[in-house]
Amino acid sequence: AEHGDVDGALRVTVRLGEIDPADTEARLESARALISLGEVPAALGRLRDLAANLLDADDRAAARRVLETVLGCDPRDGWAAGH
């Protein structure tokens, strides 16, 4: 049951990140929860979207943090490495 509790908590975190697109921290935590659940491709897609939004908003520091998370999962990610 303990494993199910962790998965359930992670799923709640994923959903919280979908509520407010302007909540960068919640979106980042949502993607990290997906990584913990083993859903890395979905997480990377969300992280790339988030980084693109942050770059569009000229929030380079936050975008860098997100891109570092992408590269931590996939060091060969050409999109993240190019930004």
Short mmCIF file of C-alpha atoms in Angstrom, two decimals:
data_model
loop_
_atom_site.label_atom_id
_atom_site.label_comp_id
_atom_site.label_asym_id
_atom_site.label_seq_id
_atom_site.Cartn_x
_atom_site.Cartn_y
_atom_site.Cartn_z
CA ALA A 1 0.00 0.00 0.00
CA GLU A 2 2.92 2.33 0.68
CA HIS A 3 4.00 2.29 -2.98
CA GLY A 4 0.44 3.14 -4.02
CA ASP A 5 0.40 6.05 -1.59
CA VAL A 6 3.56 7.47 -3.13
CA ASP A 7 2.21 7.02 -6.66
CA GLY A 8 -1.06 8.67 -5.62
CA ALA A 9 0.77 11.64 -4.13
CA LEU A 10 2.88 11.97 -7.27
CA ARG A 11 -0.26 11.87 -9.45
CA VAL A 12 -1.76 14.70 -7.36
CA THR A 13 1.44 16.71 -7.91
CA VAL A 14 1.17 16.06 -11.65
CA ARG A 15 -2.43 17.34 -11.67
CA LEU A 16 -1.56 20.43 -9.61
CA GLY A 17 0.94 21.39 -12.29
CA GLU A 18 -1.84 21.37 -14.88
CA ILE A 19 -4.11 23.85 -13.09
CA ASP A 20 -2.36 27.18 -13.57
CA PRO A 21 -0.05 27.58 -16.58
CA ALA A 22 1.47 30.67 -14.95
CA ASP A 23 2.63 28.68 -11.89
CA THR A 24 6.15 27.82 -13.00
CA GLU A 25 7.08 26.04 -9.77
CA ALA A 26 3.98 23.81 -9.87
CA ARG A 27 4.65 22.95 -13.52
CA LEU A 28 8.26 22.08 -12.72
CA GLU A 29 7.24 19.91 -9.76
CA SER A 30 4.60 18.26 -11.95
CA ALA A 31 7.24 17.26 -14.49
CA ARG A 32 9.55 15.99 -11.73
CA ALA A 33 6.66 13.87 -10.42
CA LEU A 34 6.22 12.38 -13.91
CA ILE A 35 9.92 11.53 -13.93
CA SER A 36 9.53 9.79 -10.56
CA LEU A 37 6.61 7.84 -12.00
CA GLY A 38 8.83 6.70 -14.87
CA GLU A 39 7.01 8.82 -17.45
CA VAL A 40 10.16 10.54 -18.68
CA PRO A 41 9.08 11.32 -22.29
CA ALA A 42 5.92 13.07 -21.05
CA ALA A 43 7.93 14.95 -18.44
CA LEU A 44 10.50 16.10 -20.98
CA GLY A 45 7.75 17.39 -23.25
CA ARG A 46 6.25 19.40 -20.42
CA LEU A 47 9.65 20.73 -19.40
CA ARG A 48 10.45 21.83 -22.95
CA ASP A 49 7.08 23.62 -23.15
CA LEU A 50 7.72 25.30 -19.82
CA ALA A 51 11.23 26.38 -20.86
CA ALA A 52 9.87 27.80 -24.12
CA ASN A 53 7.22 29.77 -22.21
CA LEU A 54 9.86 31.14 -19.85
CA LEU A 55 12.18 32.10 -22.70
CA ASP A 56 9.28 33.87 -24.42
CA ALA A 57 8.67 35.77 -21.18
CA ASP A 58 12.41 36.59 -21.02
CA ASP A 59 12.80 34.77 -17.69
CA ARG A 60 16.18 33.33 -18.50
CA ALA A 61 17.07 32.27 -14.94
CA ALA A 62 13.94 30.15 -14.56
CA ALA A 63 14.33 28.77 -18.09
CA ARG A 64 17.90 27.74 -17.30
CA ARG A 65 16.71 25.83 -14.23
CA VAL A 66 14.12 23.98 -16.32
CA LEU A 67 16.62 23.23 -19.10
CA GLU A 68 19.07 21.85 -16.52
CA THR A 69 16.33 19.45 -15.39
CA VAL A 70 15.81 18.35 -19.02
CA LEU A 71 19.54 17.80 -19.51
CA GLY A 72 19.72 15.92 -16.20
CA CYS A 73 17.25 13.40 -17.64
CA ASP A 74 18.61 13.38 -21.17
CA PRO A 75 22.09 14.89 -21.55
CA ARG A 76 21.83 14.47 -25.34
CA ASP A 77 18.63 16.54 -25.66
CA GLY A 78 19.54 18.79 -28.58
CA TRP A 79 16.69 21.25 -27.97
CA ALA A 80 17.67 21.91 -24.36
CA ALA A 81 21.37 22.03 -25.15
CA GLY A 82 20.76 24.61 -27.86
CA HIS A 83 19.01 27.01 -25.50
#
